[in-house]
Amino acid sequence: MKSRFATCLNCIDGRVQMPVIDWITQNYDVDYVDMITETGMDEFLANENCDQYHVMRKLGISIGHHNSDSIFIVGHFDCVEKSAGEKTHKKQIRQAVERIKNYTLSCNVIGLWVSEDLQVQKICENKGPVFI
Ligand SMILES: [Zn+2]
């Protein structure tokens, strides 16, 4: 059977790689997680002034070559990129999910938060496509 891939837009932070991969493969029907990283990925995607070309290019390759249709966007505690609190991070995760959803209408886009004890929490999910 063909391997199934998901795509994760995550922070560079080493603490949050394995917990996120484990959570995704345990909760979604995927075998592998393509990982695209940036410092403070949630803020990076939520901020319209950031040049997101290189991230979008990699996302397009993951979707196009691995047929990924589930995209995860991760924010986490104690991020090096900024000292924003959990509430701000979660708002940015939601903004990032909407932004990526507009870019990849056929994909399921899911926002995740990783807490200090490395527990993964689903913040939101924007499913697609919806056929009426
Ligand atoms: Zn971080």
Coordinates of N, CA and C and ligand atoms in Angstrom, one line a residue:
M1 N 0.8 -1.2 0.0 CA 0.0 0.0 0.0 C 0.9 1.2 0.0
K2 N 0.4 2.3 -0.6 CA 1.1 3.5 -0.8 C 1.2 4.2 0.6
S3 N 2.4 4.8 0.9 CA 2.5 5.6 2.1 C 1.7 6.8 2.1
R4 N 1.2 7.2 3.2 CA 0.4 8.4 3.3 C 1.2 9.5 4.1
F5 N 1.2 10.7 3.5 CA 2.0 11.8 4.1 C 1.1 12.9 4.6
A6 N 1.5 13.5 5.7 CA 0.9 14.8 6.1 C 2.1 15.8 6.0
T7 N 1.7 17.1 6.1 CA 2.8 18.1 6.1 C 2.6 18.9 7.4
C8 N 3.8 19.2 8.0 CA 3.8 20.0 9.3 C 4.6 21.3 9.1
L9 N 4.0 22.4 9.4 CA 4.7 23.7 9.4 C 5.0 24.0 10.9
N10 N 6.2 23.8 11.3 CA 6.6 23.7 12.7 C 7.7 24.7 13.0
C11 N 8.0 25.0 14.3 CA 9.1 25.8 14.7 C 10.4 25.0 14.5
I12 N 11.5 25.6 14.5 CA 12.8 24.9 14.4 C 13.1 24.1 15.7
D13 N 12.4 24.5 16.8 CA 12.7 24.0 18.1 C 12.7 22.5 18.2
G14 N 13.9 21.9 18.6 CA 14.0 20.5 18.7 C 13.1 19.8 19.7
R15 N 12.6 20.5 20.7 CA 11.8 19.9 21.7 C 10.4 19.5 21.1
V16 N 10.0 20.2 20.1 CA 8.6 20.0 19.6 C 8.5 19.2 18.4
Q17 N 9.6 18.5 17.9 CA 9.5 17.7 16.7 C 8.9 16.4 16.9
M18 N 9.5 15.6 17.8 CA 9.0 14.2 18.0 C 7.6 14.2 18.6
P19 N 7.3 15.1 19.6 CA 5.9 15.1 20.1 C 4.8 15.3 19.0
V20 N 5.2 16.2 18.1 CA 4.2 16.6 17.1 C 4.1 15.5 16.1
I21 N 5.2 14.9 15.7 CA 5.2 13.7 14.7 C 4.4 12.6 15.3
D22 N 4.7 12.3 16.6 CA 4.0 11.2 17.3 C 2.5 11.4 17.3
W23 N 2.1 12.7 17.7 CA 0.7 13.0 17.8 C 0.0 12.9 16.5
I24 N 0.6 13.4 15.4 CA -0.1 13.4 14.1 C -0.3 11.9 13.6
T25 N 0.8 11.1 13.8 CA 0.7 9.7 13.2 C -0.3 8.9 14.1
Q26 N -0.5 9.3 15.4 CA -1.4 8.6 16.2 C -2.8 9.0 16.0
N27 N -3.0 10.3 15.6 CA -4.4 10.8 15.5 C -4.9 10.9 14.1
Y28 N -4.1 10.8 13.1 CA -4.5 10.9 11.7 C -4.0 9.7 11.0
D29 N -4.6 9.4 9.9 CA -4.3 8.2 9.1 C -3.1 8.5 8.2
V30 N -1.9 8.8 8.7 CA -0.7 9.0 7.9 C 0.4 8.2 8.5
D31 N 1.4 7.9 7.5 CA 2.6 7.1 7.9 C 3.8 8.1 8.2
Y32 N 3.8 9.2 7.4 CA 5.0 10.1 7.6 C 4.6 11.5 7.6
V33 N 5.4 12.3 8.2 CA 5.1 13.7 8.3 C 6.3 14.5 7.7
D34 N 6.0 15.2 6.6 CA 7.0 16.1 6.0 C 7.1 17.4 6.9
M35 N 8.3 17.7 7.3 CA 8.4 18.8 8.3 C 9.1 20.0 7.6
I36 N 8.4 21.1 7.7 CA 8.9 22.4 7.2 C 9.1 23.3 8.4
T37 N 10.3 23.9 8.6 CA 10.5 24.6 9.8 C 10.9 26.1 9.6
E38 N 10.6 26.9 10.6 CA 10.9 28.3 10.6 C 10.8 28.7 12.1
T39 N 11.7 29.6 12.5 CA 11.6 30.1 13.8 C 10.2 30.8 14.1
G40 N 9.5 30.3 15.1 CA 8.2 30.9 15.4 C 7.3 30.8 14.2
M41 N 7.1 29.6 13.7 CA 6.3 29.4 12.5 C 4.9 30.0 12.5
D42 N 4.2 29.9 13.7 CA 2.9 30.4 13.8 C 2.8 31.9 13.6
E43 N 3.8 32.6 14.2 CA 3.8 34.1 14.0 C 4.2 34.4 12.5
F44 N 5.2 33.6 12.0 CA 5.7 33.8 10.7 C 4.6 33.8 9.7
L45 N 3.7 32.8 9.8 CA 2.6 32.6 8.9 C 1.5 33.6 9.1
A46 N 1.3 34.0 10.3 CA 0.2 35.0 10.7 C 0.6 36.4 10.2
N47 N 1.9 36.7 10.1 CA 2.3 38.1 9.8 C 2.4 38.3 8.3
E48 N 1.5 39.1 7.8 CA 1.4 39.3 6.4 C 2.7 40.0 5.8
N49 N 3.5 40.6 6.6 CA 4.7 41.2 6.1 C 5.9 40.3 5.9
C50 N 5.8 39.1 6.4 CA 6.9 38.1 6.2 C 6.9 37.6 4.8
D51 N 8.1 37.4 4.2 CA 8.2 36.8 2.9 C 8.1 35.3 3.0
Q52 N 7.0 34.7 2.6 CA 6.7 33.3 2.9 C 7.0 32.4 1.7
Y53 N 7.6 33.0 0.7 CA 7.8 32.3 -0.6 C 8.5 30.9 -0.4
H54 N 9.6 30.9 0.4 CA 10.3 29.6 0.5 C 9.5 28.5 1.3
V55 N 8.7 29.0 2.2 CA 7.9 28.0 3.0 C 6.8 27.5 2.0
M56 N 6.1 28.4 1.3 CA 5.0 28.0 0.4 C 5.6 27.1 -0.7
R57 N 6.8 27.3 -1.2 CA 7.4 26.4 -2.2 C 7.5 25.0 -1.7
K58 N 8.0 24.9 -0.4 CA 8.2 23.6 0.2 C 6.8 22.9 0.4
L59 N 5.9 23.7 0.9 CA 4.5 23.2 1.1 C 3.9 22.6 -0.2
G60 N 4.1 23.4 -1.3 CA 3.6 22.9 -2.6 C 4.3 21.6 -3.0
I61 N 5.6 21.5 -2.7 CA 6.3 20.2 -3.1 C 5.7 19.0 -2.3
S62 N 5.5 19.3 -1.0 CA 5.0 18.2 -0.2 C 3.6 17.8 -0.6
I63 N 2.7 18.7 -1.0 CA 1.4 18.4 -1.4 C 1.4 17.8 -2.8
G64 N 2.3 18.3 -3.7 CA 2.3 17.8 -5.1 C 3.0 16.5 -5.2
H65 N 4.1 16.2 -4.5 CA 4.9 15.0 -4.7 C 4.4 13.9 -3.7
H66 N 3.9 14.3 -2.6 CA 3.5 13.2 -1.6 C 2.0 13.2 -1.4
N67 N 1.3 13.9 -2.2 CA -0.2 13.9 -2.1 C -0.7 14.2 -0.7
S68 N 0.1 15.0 0.0 CA -0.4 15.3 1.4 C -1.7 16.2 1.3
D69 N -2.7 15.8 2.1 CA -3.9 16.6 2.2 C -4.2 17.1 3.6
S70 N -3.3 16.9 4.5 CA -3.5 17.4 5.9 C -2.3 18.2 6.2
I71 N -2.5 19.5 6.6 CA -1.4 20.4 6.9 C -1.6 20.8 8.4
F72 N -0.5 20.7 9.1 CA -0.5 21.0 10.5 C 0.3 22.3 10.8
I73 N -0.2 23.2 11.6 CA 0.6 24.4 11.9 C 0.8 24.4 13.4
V74 N 2.0 24.5 13.8 CA 2.4 24.4 15.2 C 2.9 25.6 15.9
G75 N 2.3 25.9 17.1 CA 2.9 26.9 18.0 C 3.2 26.2 19.3
H76 N 4.2 26.8 20.1 CA 4.5 26.1 21.3 C 5.0 27.1 22.4
F77 N 5.0 26.5 23.6 CA 5.5 27.3 24.8 C 7.0 27.7 24.6
D78 N 7.4 28.8 25.2 CA 8.8 29.1 25.3 C 9.5 29.2 24.0
C79 N 8.8 29.8 23.0 CA 9.4 29.9 21.7 C 10.5 30.9 21.6
V80 N 11.6 30.6 20.9 CA 12.8 31.5 20.9 C 12.4 32.8 20.1
E81 N 11.5 32.7 19.2 CA 11.2 33.8 18.3 C 10.6 35.0 19.1
K82 N 9.9 34.8 20.1 CA 9.3 35.9 20.8 C 8.8 35.5 22.2
S83 N 8.5 36.5 23.0 CA 8.0 36.2 24.4 C 6.5 36.2 24.5
A84 N 5.8 36.1 23.4 CA 4.4 36.2 23.4 C 3.8 35.1 24.3
G85 N 2.7 35.4 24.9 CA 2.0 34.4 25.8 C 1.2 33.4 25.0
E86 N 0.7 32.4 25.7 CA 0.0 31.3 25.1 C -1.2 31.8 24.3
K87 N -1.9 32.9 24.8 CA -3.1 33.4 24.2 C -2.8 34.0 22.8
T88 N -1.7 34.7 22.7 CA -1.3 35.3 21.5 C -0.9 34.3 20.5
H89 N -0.1 33.3 21.0 CA 0.3 32.2 20.1 C -0.9 31.5 19.5
K90 N -1.9 31.2 20.3 CA -3.1 30.5 19.8 C -3.9 31.3 18.8
K91 N -3.9 32.6 19.0 CA -4.5 33.5 18.0 C -3.8 33.5 16.7
Q92 N -2.5 33.5 16.8 CA -1.7 33.4 15.6 C -1.8 32.1 14.9
I93 N -1.9 31.0 15.6 CA -2.1 29.7 15.0 C -3.4 29.7 14.2
R94 N -4.5 30.3 14.8 CA -5.8 30.4 14.1 C -5.6 31.2 12.8
Q95 N -4.9 32.3 12.9 CA -4.7 33.2 11.7 C -3.9 32.4 10.7
A96 N -2.9 31.7 11.1 CA -2.1 31.0 10.2 C -2.9 29.9 9.5
V97 N -3.8 29.2 10.2 CA -4.6 28.2 9.6 C -5.5 28.7 8.5
E98 N -6.1 29.9 8.8 CA -7.0 30.5 7.8 C -6.2 30.9 6.6
R99 N -5.0 31.4 6.8 CA -4.1 31.8 5.7 C -3.7 30.7 4.8
I100 N -3.3 29.6 5.4 CA -2.9 28.4 4.6 C -4.1 27.8 4.0
K101 N -5.2 27.8 4.7 CA -6.4 27.2 4.1 C -6.8 27.9 2.8
N102 N -6.6 29.2 2.7 CA -6.9 30.0 1.5 C -5.9 29.6 0.4
Y103 N -4.8 29.2 0.8 CA -3.7 28.8 -0.2 C -3.9 27.4 -0.7
T104 N -4.5 26.5 0.1 CA -4.7 25.1 -0.2 C -6.1 24.7 0.1
L105 N -7.0 25.1 -0.7 CA -8.4 24.9 -0.4 C -8.8 23.4 -0.3
S106 N -8.1 22.5 -1.0 CA -8.5 21.1 -0.9 C -8.0 20.4 0.3
C107 N -7.1 21.0 1.1 CA -6.5 20.4 2.2 C -7.2 20.6 3.5
N108 N -7.0 19.7 4.4 CA -7.4 19.8 5.8 C -6.3 20.6 6.5
V109 N -6.6 21.7 7.2 CA -5.6 22.5 7.8 C -5.9 22.5 9.3
I110 N -4.9 22.1 10.1 CA -5.1 21.9 11.6 C -4.1 22.7 12.4
G111 N -4.6 23.4 13.4 CA -3.7 24.1 14.3 C -3.4 23.4 15.5
L112 N -2.1 23.3 15.9 CA -1.7 22.6 17.1 C -0.9 23.5 18.1
W113 N -1.1 23.2 19.4 CA -0.3 23.9 20.4 C 0.4 22.9 21.2
V114 N 1.7 23.1 21.5 CA 2.5 22.2 22.3 C 2.8 22.9 23.6
S115 N 2.4 22.3 24.7 CA 2.5 23.0 26.1 C 3.9 22.6 26.7
E116 N 4.1 23.2 27.8 CA 5.4 23.0 28.5 C 5.8 21.6 28.8
D117 N 4.7 20.8 29.1 CA 5.0 19.4 29.3 C 4.9 18.5 28.1
L118 N 5.1 19.2 26.9 CA 5.2 18.6 25.6 C 3.9 17.8 25.2
Q119 N 2.8 18.3 25.8 CA 1.5 17.7 25.3 C 1.0 18.5 24.1
V120 N 0.4 17.8 23.1 CA 0.0 18.4 21.9 C -1.6 18.6 22.0
Q121 N -2.0 19.7 21.7 CA -3.4 20.1 21.8 C -3.9 20.6 20.5
K122 N -5.0 20.1 20.0 CA -5.6 20.6 18.7 C -6.4 21.9 19.0
I123 N -6.0 23.0 18.3 CA -6.6 24.3 18.5 C -7.8 24.5 17.6
C124 N -7.6 24.1 16.4 CA -8.7 24.3 15.4 C -8.4 23.4 14.2
E125 N -9.5 23.2 13.4 CA -9.3 22.4 12.2 C -10.2 22.9 11.1
N126 N -9.7 23.2 9.9 CA -10.5 23.7 8.8 C -10.5 22.7 7.7
K127 N -11.5 21.9 7.7 CA -11.6 20.8 6.7 C -11.9 21.3 5.3
G128 N -11.5 20.4 4.4 CA -11.9 20.8 3.1 C -11.6 19.6 2.1
P129 N -12.1 19.6 1.0 CA -13.2 20.6 0.5 C -14.5 20.1 0.9
V130 N -15.5 21.0 1.0 CA -16.8 20.6 1.4 C -17.7 20.7 0.1
F131 N -18.2 19.6 -0.3 CA -19.1 19.6 -1.5 C -20.5 19.6 -1.1
I132 N -21.3 20.4 -1.7 CA -22.7 20.5 -1.4 C -23.5 19.9 -2.5
Ligands
ZN1 ZN 9.6 28.1 18.6

